mmCIF file of C-alpha atoms in Angstrom:
data_model
loop_
_atom_site.group_PDB
_atom_site.id
_atom_site.type_symbol
_atom_site.label_atom_id
_atom_site.label_comp_id
_atom_site.label_asym_id
_atom_site.label_seq_id
_atom_site.Cartn_x
_atom_site.Cartn_y
_atom_site.Cartn_z
ATOM 1 C CA MET Z 182 -87.910 39.183 -64.653
ATOM 2 C CA ASN Z 183 -87.116 39.527 -60.899
ATOM 3 C CA SER Z 184 -89.096 40.327 -58.528
ATOM 4 C CA VAL Z 185 -89.361 43.822 -56.809
ATOM 5 C CA THR Z 186 -86.985 43.795 -53.963
ATOM 6 C CA PRO Z 187 -87.550 42.605 -50.584
ATOM 7 C CA PRO Z 188 -88.652 46.112 -48.681
ATOM 8 C CA GLY Z 189 -86.138 45.122 -46.109
ATOM 9 C CA ASP Z 190 -83.304 46.202 -48.977
ATOM 10 C CA THR Z 191 -85.508 48.786 -49.811
ATOM 11 C CA SER Z 192 -82.783 52.084 -50.480
ATOM 12 C CA ASP Z 193 -83.719 55.915 -49.200
ATOM 13 C CA LEU Z 194 -82.352 56.544 -52.679
ATOM 14 C CA VAL Z 195 -80.987 54.911 -56.070
ATOM 15 C CA VAL Z 196 -79.237 56.977 -57.985
ATOM 16 C CA ILE Z 197 -79.213 56.318 -61.832
ATOM 17 C CA GLY Z 198 -76.260 56.994 -63.852
ATOM 18 C CA GLY Z 199 -72.447 56.486 -62.032
ATOM 19 C CA GLY Z 200 -70.876 59.060 -64.027
ATOM 20 C CA VAL Z 201 -69.204 62.197 -61.857
ATOM 21 C CA ILE Z 202 -72.399 63.369 -61.140
ATOM 22 C CA GLY Z 203 -74.033 60.134 -60.256
ATOM 23 C CA LEU Z 204 -71.220 59.551 -58.329
ATOM 24 C CA SER Z 205 -70.982 62.717 -56.139
ATOM 25 C CA ILE Z 206 -74.922 62.805 -55.235
ATOM 26 C CA ALA Z 207 -74.788 59.200 -54.201
ATOM 27 C CA TRP Z 208 -71.700 60.465 -51.540
ATOM 28 C CA GLU Z 209 -73.120 63.466 -51.043
ATOM 29 C CA CYS Z 210 -76.570 61.920 -50.197
ATOM 30 C CA ALA Z 211 -74.716 59.233 -48.348
ATOM 31 C CA ARG Z 212 -72.937 61.301 -45.790
ATOM 32 C CA ALA Z 213 -75.999 62.995 -44.868
ATOM 33 C CA GLY Z 214 -77.384 59.686 -43.735
ATOM 34 C CA MET Z 215 -79.355 58.373 -46.276
ATOM 35 C CA SER Z 216 -78.591 54.657 -47.809
ATOM 36 C CA VAL Z 217 -78.335 54.688 -51.033
ATOM 37 C CA ARG Z 218 -77.863 52.331 -54.164
ATOM 38 C CA LEU Z 219 -76.025 52.973 -57.469
ATOM 39 C CA LEU Z 220 -77.389 52.180 -60.465
ATOM 40 C CA ASP Z 221 -74.975 51.925 -63.912
ATOM 41 C CA ARG Z 222 -75.508 50.772 -67.332
ATOM 42 C CA ASP Z 223 -71.962 49.650 -67.838
ATOM 43 C CA GLU Z 224 -69.185 50.618 -65.077
ATOM 44 C CA PRO Z 225 -69.304 53.849 -63.218
ATOM 45 C CA GLY Z 226 -66.942 56.053 -64.172
ATOM 46 C CA ARG Z 227 -65.749 54.994 -67.430
ATOM 47 C CA ALA Z 228 -67.855 57.286 -69.654
ATOM 48 C CA ALA Z 229 -68.105 61.315 -70.718
ATOM 49 C CA SER Z 230 -66.712 61.888 -67.162
ATOM 50 C CA TRP Z 231 -63.751 59.994 -67.651
ATOM 51 C CA ALA Z 232 -63.278 61.413 -71.025
ATOM 52 C CA GLY Z 233 -62.378 64.915 -70.438
ATOM 53 C CA ALA Z 234 -60.001 67.359 -69.520
ATOM 54 C CA GLY Z 235 -61.254 68.573 -65.974
ATOM 55 C CA MET Z 236 -61.420 72.353 -66.519
ATOM 56 C CA LEU Z 237 -62.897 73.986 -63.455
ATOM 57 C CA PRO Z 238 -63.498 77.965 -64.015
ATOM 58 C CA PRO Z 239 -63.373 80.831 -61.234
ATOM 59 C CA GLY Z 240 -67.011 81.343 -59.961
ATOM 60 C CA ALA Z 241 -67.909 85.314 -59.550
ATOM 61 C CA ARG Z 242 -66.599 86.998 -56.423
ATOM 62 C CA THR Z 243 -70.222 89.343 -56.591
ATOM 63 C CA ALA Z 244 -73.801 87.675 -55.988
ATOM 64 C CA ASP Z 245 -75.030 90.320 -58.292
ATOM 65 C CA PHE Z 246 -75.192 89.140 -61.867
ATOM 66 C CA SER Z 247 -77.646 91.740 -63.271
ATOM 67 C CA ALA Z 248 -74.298 92.902 -64.938
ATOM 68 C CA LEU Z 249 -74.002 89.557 -67.276
ATOM 69 C CA PRO Z 250 -76.834 89.128 -70.223
ATOM 70 C CA ALA Z 251 -80.320 87.247 -68.737
ATOM 71 C CA SER Z 252 -79.225 83.866 -70.264
ATOM 72 C CA ALA Z 253 -75.622 84.235 -69.207
ATOM 73 C CA ARG Z 254 -76.997 84.391 -65.464
ATOM 74 C CA PRO Z 255 -77.762 80.790 -64.702
ATOM 75 C CA GLU Z 256 -74.464 79.353 -65.667
ATOM 76 C CA ALA Z 257 -72.565 81.599 -63.954
ATOM 77 C CA ALA Z 258 -74.990 81.087 -60.170
ATOM 78 C CA LEU Z 259 -74.182 77.480 -60.742
ATOM 79 C CA ARG Z 260 -70.003 77.444 -61.697
ATOM 80 C CA THR Z 261 -69.874 80.125 -59.152
ATOM 81 C CA LEU Z 262 -71.754 77.769 -56.341
ATOM 82 C CA SER Z 263 -69.985 74.862 -57.455
ATOM 83 C CA ALA Z 264 -66.334 77.156 -57.184
ATOM 84 C CA SER Z 265 -66.895 77.569 -54.156
ATOM 85 C CA PHE Z 266 -67.294 74.507 -52.833
ATOM 86 C CA TRP Z 267 -64.331 72.604 -54.509
ATOM 87 C CA PRO Z 268 -61.493 73.343 -52.080
ATOM 88 C CA ASP Z 269 -63.906 71.758 -49.511
ATOM 89 C CA HIS Z 270 -64.749 68.903 -51.438
ATOM 90 C CA VAL Z 271 -61.279 67.859 -53.078
ATOM 91 C CA ALA Z 272 -60.523 68.213 -49.164
ATOM 92 C CA SER Z 273 -62.909 65.949 -48.520
ATOM 93 C CA LEU Z 274 -61.731 63.014 -50.839
ATOM 94 C CA ARG Z 275 -58.679 63.614 -49.658
ATOM 95 C CA ASP Z 276 -59.487 62.260 -45.742
ATOM 96 C CA ALA Z 277 -62.114 59.845 -47.041
ATOM 97 C CA VAL Z 278 -59.709 58.021 -49.757
ATOM 98 C CA ASP Z 279 -55.894 59.559 -49.398
ATOM 99 C CA LEU Z 280 -55.990 59.823 -53.115
ATOM 100 C CA ASP Z 281 -54.483 62.780 -54.852
ATOM 101 C CA VAL Z 282 -57.046 63.760 -57.848
ATOM 102 C CA GLY Z 283 -54.605 66.137 -58.954
ATOM 103 C CA TYR Z 284 -56.333 69.478 -58.274
ATOM 104 C CA ARG Z 285 -54.324 72.499 -59.145
ATOM 105 C CA ARG Z 286 -54.728 76.225 -59.211
ATOM 106 C CA HIS Z 287 -52.251 76.550 -62.218
ATOM 107 C CA GLY Z 288 -54.359 79.280 -63.845
ATOM 108 C CA ALA Z 289 -55.231 79.827 -67.347
ATOM 109 C CA VAL Z 290 -54.618 81.460 -70.504
ATOM 110 C CA HIS Z 291 -57.198 82.737 -72.348
ATOM 111 C CA LEU Z 292 -55.894 83.754 -76.882
ATOM 112 C CA PHE Z 293 -57.667 85.696 -79.040
ATOM 113 C CA GLU Z 294 -57.248 86.894 -82.733
ATOM 114 C CA ASP Z 295 -58.291 90.311 -82.131
ATOM 115 C CA GLU Z 296 -58.013 92.802 -79.366
ATOM 116 C CA GLY Z 297 -61.563 93.474 -79.810
ATOM 117 C CA ALA Z 298 -63.036 89.846 -78.559
ATOM 118 C CA ARG Z 299 -60.441 90.016 -75.884
ATOM 119 C CA ASP Z 300 -61.528 93.316 -74.433
ATOM 120 C CA ALA Z 301 -65.558 91.661 -74.443
ATOM 121 C CA ALA Z 302 -64.444 88.950 -72.626
ATOM 122 C CA ALA Z 303 -61.850 90.889 -70.190
ATOM 123 C CA SER Z 304 -65.788 92.735 -69.407
ATOM 124 C CA ARG Z 305 -67.458 90.131 -68.735
ATOM 125 C CA LEU Z 306 -64.925 89.055 -66.416
ATOM 126 C CA THR Z 307 -65.367 92.318 -65.192
ATOM 127 C CA ALA Z 308 -68.890 91.907 -64.088
ATOM 128 C CA GLN Z 309 -68.460 88.836 -62.441
ATOM 129 C CA ARG Z 310 -65.171 90.104 -60.215
ATOM 130 C CA ILE Z 311 -62.954 87.025 -61.304
ATOM 131 C CA GLY Z 312 -59.462 88.388 -61.515
ATOM 132 C CA HIS Z 313 -58.047 88.778 -64.822
ATOM 133 C CA LYS Z 314 -55.087 90.288 -66.616
ATOM 134 C CA LYS Z 315 -55.432 91.423 -70.375
ATOM 135 C CA PHE Z 316 -51.921 91.268 -72.701
ATOM 136 C CA ASP Z 317 -51.134 91.871 -76.210
ATOM 137 C CA GLU Z 318 -48.093 91.464 -78.265
ATOM 138 C CA SER Z 319 -45.734 93.606 -75.527
ATOM 139 C CA GLY Z 320 -46.996 91.475 -72.811
ATOM 140 C CA PRO Z 321 -44.834 88.805 -71.345
ATOM 141 C CA THR Z 322 -44.447 85.321 -73.576
ATOM 142 C CA ARG Z 323 -46.454 82.397 -73.545
ATOM 143 C CA PRO Z 324 -47.828 79.769 -75.249
ATOM 144 C CA GLY Z 325 -49.622 80.466 -78.485
ATOM 145 C CA HIS Z 326 -49.253 84.286 -77.755
ATOM 146 C CA GLY Z 327 -46.468 86.598 -80.363
ATOM 147 C CA GLY Z 328 -47.561 84.214 -83.079
ATOM 148 C CA TYR Z 329 -51.395 83.546 -84.401
ATOM 149 C CA PHE Z 330 -52.930 84.963 -81.264
ATOM 150 C CA ARG Z 331 -51.378 87.747 -80.151
ATOM 151 C CA ASN Z 332 -54.241 89.120 -77.726
ATOM 152 C CA GLY Z 333 -55.292 87.476 -74.112
ATOM 153 C CA ILE Z 334 -56.184 87.061 -71.091
ATOM 154 C CA ALA Z 335 -54.461 85.269 -67.695
ATOM 155 C CA VAL Z 336 -56.917 84.522 -65.030
ATOM 156 C CA PRO Z 337 -55.104 82.969 -62.035
ATOM 157 C CA ASP Z 338 -57.380 81.337 -60.361
ATOM 158 C CA GLN Z 339 -59.024 78.672 -62.843
ATOM 159 C CA ALA Z 340 -57.759 75.238 -61.562
ATOM 160 C CA GLN Z 341 -58.014 71.618 -62.826
ATOM 161 C CA VAL Z 342 -58.016 68.282 -61.425
ATOM 162 C CA ARG Z 343 -57.308 64.530 -63.139
ATOM 163 C CA ASN Z 344 -60.851 63.130 -63.753
ATOM 164 C CA PRO Z 345 -59.808 59.366 -63.595
ATOM 165 C CA ARG Z 346 -58.367 59.993 -60.601
ATOM 166 C CA LEU Z 347 -61.345 61.642 -59.009
ATOM 167 C CA LEU Z 348 -63.550 59.229 -60.445
ATOM 168 C CA LYS Z 349 -61.820 56.182 -59.261
ATOM 169 C CA ALA Z 350 -61.624 58.263 -55.535
ATOM 170 C CA LEU Z 351 -65.250 59.326 -55.746
ATOM 171 C CA ARG Z 352 -65.973 55.486 -56.020
ATOM 172 C CA ILE Z 353 -63.513 54.578 -53.083
ATOM 173 C CA ALA Z 354 -65.583 57.525 -51.266
ATOM 174 C CA CYS Z 355 -68.788 55.956 -52.286
ATOM 175 C CA GLU Z 356 -68.032 52.724 -51.257
ATOM 176 C CA ARG Z 357 -66.262 53.610 -47.556
ATOM 177 C CA ALA Z 358 -69.449 55.423 -47.308
ATOM 178 C CA GLY Z 359 -72.086 52.764 -47.507
ATOM 179 C CA VAL Z 360 -73.132 53.188 -50.855
ATOM 180 C CA SER Z 361 -74.110 50.576 -52.698
ATOM 181 C CA ILE Z 362 -72.830 50.136 -56.651
ATOM 182 C CA VAL Z 363 -74.319 48.293 -59.202
ATOM 183 C CA PRO Z 364 -72.439 48.124 -62.616
ATOM 184 C CA GLN Z 365 -74.277 46.429 -65.669
ATOM 185 C CA ALA Z 366 -77.681 47.947 -64.108
ATOM 186 C CA ALA Z 367 -79.134 49.175 -67.476
ATOM 187 C CA VAL Z 368 -82.673 50.505 -66.313
ATOM 188 C CA HIS Z 369 -85.568 50.396 -68.595
ATOM 189 C CA ASP Z 370 -88.139 51.260 -66.703
ATOM 190 C CA PHE Z 371 -89.883 52.195 -63.214
ATOM 191 C CA ARG Z 372 -93.064 50.480 -60.979
ATOM 192 C CA ARG Z 373 -94.872 53.021 -59.640
ATOM 193 C CA ALA Z 374 -97.486 53.331 -57.077
ATOM 194 C CA GLY Z 375 -99.801 56.845 -57.786
ATOM 195 C CA ASP Z 376 -97.611 59.703 -58.917
ATOM 196 C CA ARG Z 377 -94.853 58.231 -57.305
ATOM 197 C CA LEU Z 378 -91.952 55.793 -58.345
ATOM 198 C CA THR Z 379 -91.559 52.520 -56.088
ATOM 199 C CA ALA Z 380 -88.640 50.581 -58.508
ATOM 200 C CA ALA Z 381 -86.286 51.104 -60.781
ATOM 201 C CA VAL Z 382 -87.112 48.003 -63.491
ATOM 202 C CA THR Z 383 -83.149 46.394 -64.682
ATOM 203 C CA ASP Z 384 -82.331 43.438 -66.124
ATOM 204 C CA ALA Z 385 -80.579 42.717 -62.817
ATOM 205 C CA GLY Z 386 -83.564 42.999 -60.910
ATOM 206 C CA ASP Z 387 -85.641 45.776 -58.904
ATOM 207 C CA PHE Z 388 -84.271 47.883 -56.883
ATOM 208 C CA ALA Z 389 -86.623 49.928 -54.391
ATOM 209 C CA ALA Z 390 -86.057 52.902 -53.383
ATOM 210 C CA GLY Z 391 -88.407 56.306 -51.360
ATOM 211 C CA HIS Z 392 -86.109 58.620 -54.134
ATOM 212 C CA PHE Z 393 -84.676 58.356 -57.159
ATOM 213 C CA CYS Z 394 -82.276 60.317 -59.388
ATOM 214 C CA LEU Z 395 -82.077 60.469 -63.042
ATOM 215 C CA ALA Z 396 -78.260 61.361 -63.645
ATOM 216 C CA ALA Z 397 -77.500 58.467 -66.455
ATOM 217 C CA GLY Z 398 -76.018 61.550 -68.791
ATOM 218 C CA VAL Z 399 -76.140 61.468 -72.275
ATOM 219 C CA TRP Z 400 -78.748 57.782 -71.430
ATOM 220 C CA SER Z 401 -81.050 60.518 -69.227
ATOM 221 C CA GLY Z 402 -83.619 61.247 -71.729
ATOM 222 C CA ARG Z 403 -84.038 57.731 -73.099
ATOM 223 C CA LEU Z 404 -84.955 56.674 -69.901
ATOM 224 C CA ALA Z 405 -87.143 60.078 -68.924
ATOM 225 C CA ALA Z 406 -89.340 58.870 -71.649
ATOM 226 C CA THR Z 407 -90.409 55.938 -69.531
ATOM 227 C CA LEU Z 408 -92.183 59.007 -67.661
ATOM 228 C CA GLY Z 409 -93.314 60.975 -68.972
ATOM 229 C CA PRO Z 410 -92.049 64.166 -72.016
ATOM 230 C CA PRO Z 411 -88.434 63.841 -71.637
ATOM 231 C CA PRO Z 412 -86.257 66.767 -71.123
ATOM 232 C CA PRO Z 413 -83.947 67.090 -74.296
ATOM 233 C CA VAL Z 414 -80.776 65.256 -73.505
ATOM 234 C CA GLU Z 415 -78.572 64.768 -76.730
ATOM 235 C CA PRO Z 416 -75.166 62.962 -77.077
ATOM 236 C CA VAL Z 417 -72.664 65.602 -78.207
ATOM 237 C CA ARG Z 418 -69.117 63.200 -79.153
ATOM 238 C CA GLY Z 419 -66.237 65.229 -78.032
ATOM 239 C CA GLN Z 420 -62.452 63.646 -78.957
ATOM 240 C CA ILE Z 421 -59.331 64.206 -77.183
ATOM 241 C CA ALA Z 422 -55.647 63.428 -77.988
ATOM 242 C CA LEU Z 423 -52.861 63.486 -75.688
ATOM 243 C CA LEU Z 424 -49.619 63.838 -76.213
ATOM 244 C CA LYS Z 425 -46.245 63.517 -74.183
ATOM 245 C CA PHE Z 426 -43.412 65.812 -73.610
ATOM 246 C CA PRO Z 427 -40.390 64.793 -71.158
ATOM 247 C CA ALA Z 428 -41.278 67.675 -68.576
ATOM 248 C CA PRO Z 429 -44.395 69.750 -68.662
ATOM 249 C CA PRO Z 430 -44.319 72.059 -71.695
ATOM 250 C CA PHE Z 431 -46.045 75.039 -69.310
ATOM 251 C CA ALA Z 432 -48.243 75.585 -66.534
ATOM 252 C CA GLU Z 433 -51.422 77.558 -67.188
ATOM 253 C CA THR Z 434 -54.200 75.887 -69.345
ATOM 254 C CA VAL Z 435 -54.720 77.172 -72.549
ATOM 255 C CA GLU Z 436 -57.994 77.952 -74.487
ATOM 256 C CA VAL Z 437 -58.757 79.513 -77.660
ATOM 257 C CA GLY Z 438 -62.725 79.148 -77.830
ATOM 258 C CA LYS Z 439 -63.887 75.677 -77.610
ATOM 259 C CA ARG Z 440 -60.281 73.787 -77.815
ATOM 260 C CA TYR Z 441 -57.743 73.757 -75.770
ATOM 261 C CA LEU Z 442 -54.555 72.555 -74.532
ATOM 262 C CA VAL Z 443 -54.335 71.324 -70.668
ATOM 263 C CA PRO Z 444 -50.835 70.442 -69.420
ATOM 264 C CA ARG Z 445 -50.438 67.567 -66.433
ATOM 265 C CA ASP Z 446 -48.254 67.877 -64.008
ATOM 266 C CA ASP Z 447 -46.261 64.187 -65.705
ATOM 267 C CA GLY Z 448 -45.312 66.029 -69.139
ATOM 268 C CA ARG Z 449 -48.931 64.943 -70.678
ATOM 269 C CA LEU Z 450 -50.926 67.881 -72.652
ATOM 270 C CA LEU Z 451 -54.400 67.315 -73.684
ATOM 271 C CA VAL Z 452 -55.813 68.549 -76.537
ATOM 272 C CA GLY Z 453 -59.711 68.974 -76.957
ATOM 273 C CA ALA Z 454 -62.167 68.371 -78.233
ATOM 274 C CA THR Z 455 -64.254 68.450 -80.419
ATOM 275 C CA GLU Z 456 -68.327 69.010 -80.878
ATOM 276 C CA GLU Z 457 -70.079 66.401 -82.960
ATOM 277 C CA ARG Z 458 -73.593 65.391 -83.264
ATOM 278 C CA ALA Z 459 -72.709 61.630 -84.239
ATOM 279 C CA GLY Z 460 -75.607 60.119 -81.704
ATOM 280 C CA PHE Z 461 -74.626 57.322 -79.927
ATOM 281 C CA ALA Z 462 -71.563 56.947 -81.411
ATOM 282 C CA ALA Z 463 -68.466 57.178 -79.370
ATOM 283 C CA GLU Z 464 -65.590 56.278 -81.561
ATOM 284 C CA THR Z 465 -62.962 58.373 -82.483
ATOM 285 C CA THR Z 466 -61.527 59.579 -86.518
ATOM 286 C CA ALA Z 467 -58.659 60.437 -88.238
ATOM 287 C CA GLY Z 468 -60.057 63.871 -89.485
ATOM 288 C CA ALA Z 469 -60.452 64.969 -85.764
ATOM 289 C CA LEU Z 470 -57.095 64.004 -84.426
ATOM 290 C CA ALA Z 471 -55.768 65.154 -87.838
ATOM 291 C CA ASP Z 472 -57.922 68.704 -86.806
ATOM 292 C CA LEU Z 473 -56.270 68.403 -82.765
ATOM 293 C CA LEU Z 474 -52.841 67.823 -83.843
ATOM 294 C CA ALA Z 475 -52.605 70.697 -85.834
ATOM 295 C CA PHE Z 476 -54.619 73.547 -83.281
ATOM 296 C CA ALA Z 477 -52.028 72.369 -80.852
ATOM 297 C CA ALA Z 478 -48.980 72.544 -82.990
ATOM 298 C CA ARG Z 479 -50.482 76.264 -84.312
ATOM 299 C CA VAL Z 480 -50.774 77.416 -80.551
ATOM 300 C CA PHE Z 481 -47.898 75.549 -79.438
ATOM 301 C CA PRO Z 482 -45.080 74.796 -82.291
ATOM 302 C CA ALA Z 483 -43.272 71.853 -79.624
ATOM 303 C CA ALA Z 484 -46.693 70.136 -79.558
ATOM 304 C CA ALA Z 485 -45.451 69.028 -83.235
ATOM 305 C CA SER Z 486 -42.529 67.096 -81.751
ATOM 306 C CA ALA Z 487 -44.255 65.511 -78.725
ATOM 307 C CA THR Z 488 -45.550 61.812 -78.880
ATOM 308 C CA LEU Z 489 -48.984 60.824 -79.490
ATOM 309 C CA GLU Z 490 -50.045 58.894 -76.608
ATOM 310 C CA ARG Z 491 -53.624 58.567 -76.753
ATOM 311 C CA HIS Z 492 -57.225 59.967 -78.369
ATOM 312 C CA TRP Z 493 -60.298 58.983 -77.050
ATOM 313 C CA ALA Z 494 -63.655 60.029 -77.525
ATOM 314 C CA GLY Z 495 -66.519 60.915 -75.027
ATOM 315 C CA LEU Z 496 -70.092 61.513 -75.687
ATOM 316 C CA ARG Z 497 -71.573 64.250 -73.277
ATOM 317 C CA PRO Z 498 -74.760 64.701 -72.397
ATOM 318 C CA GLY Z 499 -75.870 68.383 -73.873
ATOM 319 C CA SER Z 500 -78.755 70.363 -74.255
ATOM 320 C CA PRO Z 501 -80.341 73.037 -76.480
ATOM 321 C CA ASP Z 502 -79.600 75.992 -73.758
ATOM 322 C CA GLY Z 503 -76.482 74.474 -72.774
ATOM 323 C CA LEU Z 504 -77.938 74.143 -68.825
ATOM 324 C CA PRO Z 505 -78.373 70.970 -66.833
ATOM 325 C CA PHE Z 506 -81.696 70.024 -66.151
ATOM 326 C CA LEU Z 507 -82.080 69.712 -62.692
ATOM 327 C CA GLY Z 508 -84.977 69.829 -59.906
ATOM 328 C CA PRO Z 509 -87.545 67.515 -59.451
ATOM 329 C CA VAL Z 510 -89.045 65.041 -62.351
ATOM 330 C CA PRO Z 511 -92.596 66.690 -63.031
ATOM 331 C CA ASP Z 512 -94.358 63.239 -63.714
ATOM 332 C CA ALA Z 513 -93.117 61.877 -60.437
ATOM 333 C CA ALA Z 514 -93.345 63.229 -56.941
ATOM 334 C CA ASN Z 515 -90.447 61.326 -55.670
ATOM 335 C CA ALA Z 516 -87.875 61.892 -58.163
ATOM 336 C CA VAL Z 517 -85.003 64.452 -59.311
ATOM 337 C CA PHE Z 518 -83.386 65.064 -62.618
ATOM 338 C CA ALA Z 519 -80.154 65.689 -62.499
ATOM 339 C CA ALA Z 520 -78.523 65.885 -66.141
ATOM 340 C CA GLY Z 521 -77.801 67.346 -68.922
ATOM 341 C CA HIS Z 522 -74.728 69.276 -68.550
ATOM 342 C CA PHE Z 523 -72.816 69.030 -71.070
ATOM 343 C CA ARG Z 524 -68.970 69.931 -71.048
ATOM 344 C CA ASN Z 525 -69.376 71.350 -67.572
ATOM 345 C CA GLY Z 526 -71.011 68.067 -65.666
ATOM 346 C CA LEU Z 527 -67.137 67.352 -63.905
ATOM 347 C CA GLN Z 528 -66.959 71.431 -63.224
ATOM 348 C CA GLN Z 529 -70.712 71.828 -61.684
ATOM 349 C CA SER Z 530 -70.948 67.940 -59.711
ATOM 350 C CA PRO Z 531 -70.111 69.349 -56.087
ATOM 351 C CA ALA Z 532 -72.758 71.726 -56.611
ATOM 352 C CA THR Z 533 -75.311 69.562 -58.353
ATOM 353 C CA ALA Z 534 -74.942 66.934 -55.527
ATOM 354 C CA VAL Z 535 -75.368 70.136 -52.852
ATOM 355 C CA LEU Z 536 -78.771 70.933 -54.516
ATOM 356 C CA VAL Z 537 -80.143 67.260 -55.221
ATOM 357 C CA ARG Z 538 -79.226 66.340 -51.245
ATOM 358 C CA GLU Z 539 -81.193 69.306 -50.136
ATOM 359 C CA LEU Z 540 -83.966 68.513 -52.710
ATOM 360 C CA LEU Z 541 -84.175 65.107 -51.325
ATOM 361 C CA THR Z 542 -84.144 65.753 -47.702
ATOM 362 C CA GLY Z 543 -86.660 69.380 -47.974
ATOM 363 C CA ARG Z 544 -84.322 71.819 -47.428
ATOM 364 C CA ARG Z 545 -84.505 74.914 -49.862
ATOM 365 C CA PRO Z 546 -81.792 74.677 -52.770
ATOM 366 C CA SER Z 547 -78.854 77.088 -52.277
ATOM 367 C CA ILE Z 548 -79.602 78.815 -55.852
ATOM 368 C CA ASP Z 549 -82.972 79.053 -57.657
ATOM 369 C CA LEU Z 550 -83.492 75.836 -59.825
ATOM 370 C CA THR Z 551 -85.802 77.583 -62.075
ATOM 371 C CA PRO Z 552 -83.654 78.408 -64.824
ATOM 372 C CA TYR Z 553 -82.832 74.906 -64.814
ATOM 373 C CA ALA Z 554 -86.395 73.371 -64.029
ATOM 374 C CA ALA Z 555 -86.311 69.587 -66.673
ATOM 375 C CA ASP Z 556 -89.770 70.865 -67.896
ATOM 376 C CA ARG Z 557 -88.700 74.716 -69.007
ATOM 377 C CA HIS Z 558 -89.179 75.938 -72.195
ATOM 378 C CA VAL Z 559 -85.710 75.732 -73.635
ATOM 379 C CA VAL Z 560 -84.741 78.357 -76.107
ATOM 380 C CA PRO Z 561 -81.466 77.608 -77.157
ATOM 381 C CA ARG Z 562 -78.886 80.087 -76.455
ATOM 382 C CA VAL Z 563 -75.185 80.110 -75.652
ATOM 383 C CA THR Z 564 -73.695 81.019 -71.887
ATOM 384 C CA PRO Z 565 -70.031 81.166 -71.824
ATOM 385 C CA PHE Z 566 -68.365 81.807 -68.945
ATOM 386 C CA VAL Z 567 -65.812 84.373 -71.473
ATOM 387 C CA PRO Z 568 -66.435 85.160 -74.958
ATOM 388 C CA GLU Z 569 -66.344 83.399 -77.982
ATOM 389 C CA ASP Z 570 -68.408 80.072 -76.745
ATOM 390 C CA ARG Z 571 -66.095 79.397 -73.342
ATOM 391 C CA SER Z 572 -66.667 76.384 -72.581
ATOM 392 C CA HIS Z 573 -65.464 72.671 -71.164
#
């Protein structure tokens, strides 16, 4: 085992995990003047963050969430904060890296099998003052509408971003901001002095820092177990299929409960996504692919004749109540936790980065972090954006 990194090489912050959460935190803190080192067990930007579809739901246009069920308010607060950051986040990345990350505001269509489910969704959107328009079989033709799904809601302010491009831009931005990125450095323990961590222990050596951020995705629970009782982060496998059309098949994202069709400007169409408790197995399966393709053809019949370009899987860091664990690590005075975002990691990454930076610099967090505490009493619940488990 190598010795602890010499004091001269001690960083202000070690970020553990190179997904969209870890990269965003590293970049945010480096821009705030901190010296940052980012450690990843594999290659940054190649796990669950890369595997997603990049949907960005709009935030509420009100700070009063009292009309929502209490269990839905923390999700709405974090989503709304993040949505307010996305335009400037993309502009700052473009200035730093000069890459198009595919940020587009093409809107979304949510389809339902009956009028009652649609109206319940509309009520939740109304409570958040999110612009929307209900439609039924007498309304305009949309993908999937007029067939099995005759009722829907159009949400014009929904956006999307292309995950691989975003992750590439974030990594380059981190490097240009002075972040030291260390791949193939899985953390398996910490060195301590009293109630403070002094170094992250890896097979590549020990990395000393003044502060630590645990943002290791599905591995965060195991990592936190070295410090005390871990928050219950579990891997949830999601499989996605990628279809190719000669031209973009339609513009808006189409969502049916937890399933979606996300069109890209180059004619590709993402079809997702499964939710499977399969441990740490990130393999794809024939059954899931068949199910995804059948769903795509039912919603958009032309999908049956599209070219199947790829099929992949990622492991999302799930939590029992659907909320991330975000805030101080209970048993370490100089460490914060940022994991368990489940299907919302990419969407919530700008807000998470700002909140972590505020915690580390002694600022008052932009929103109350109590609902996301790492040691909270977790009661399983669903906190959807629109009904029937609106998630990403």
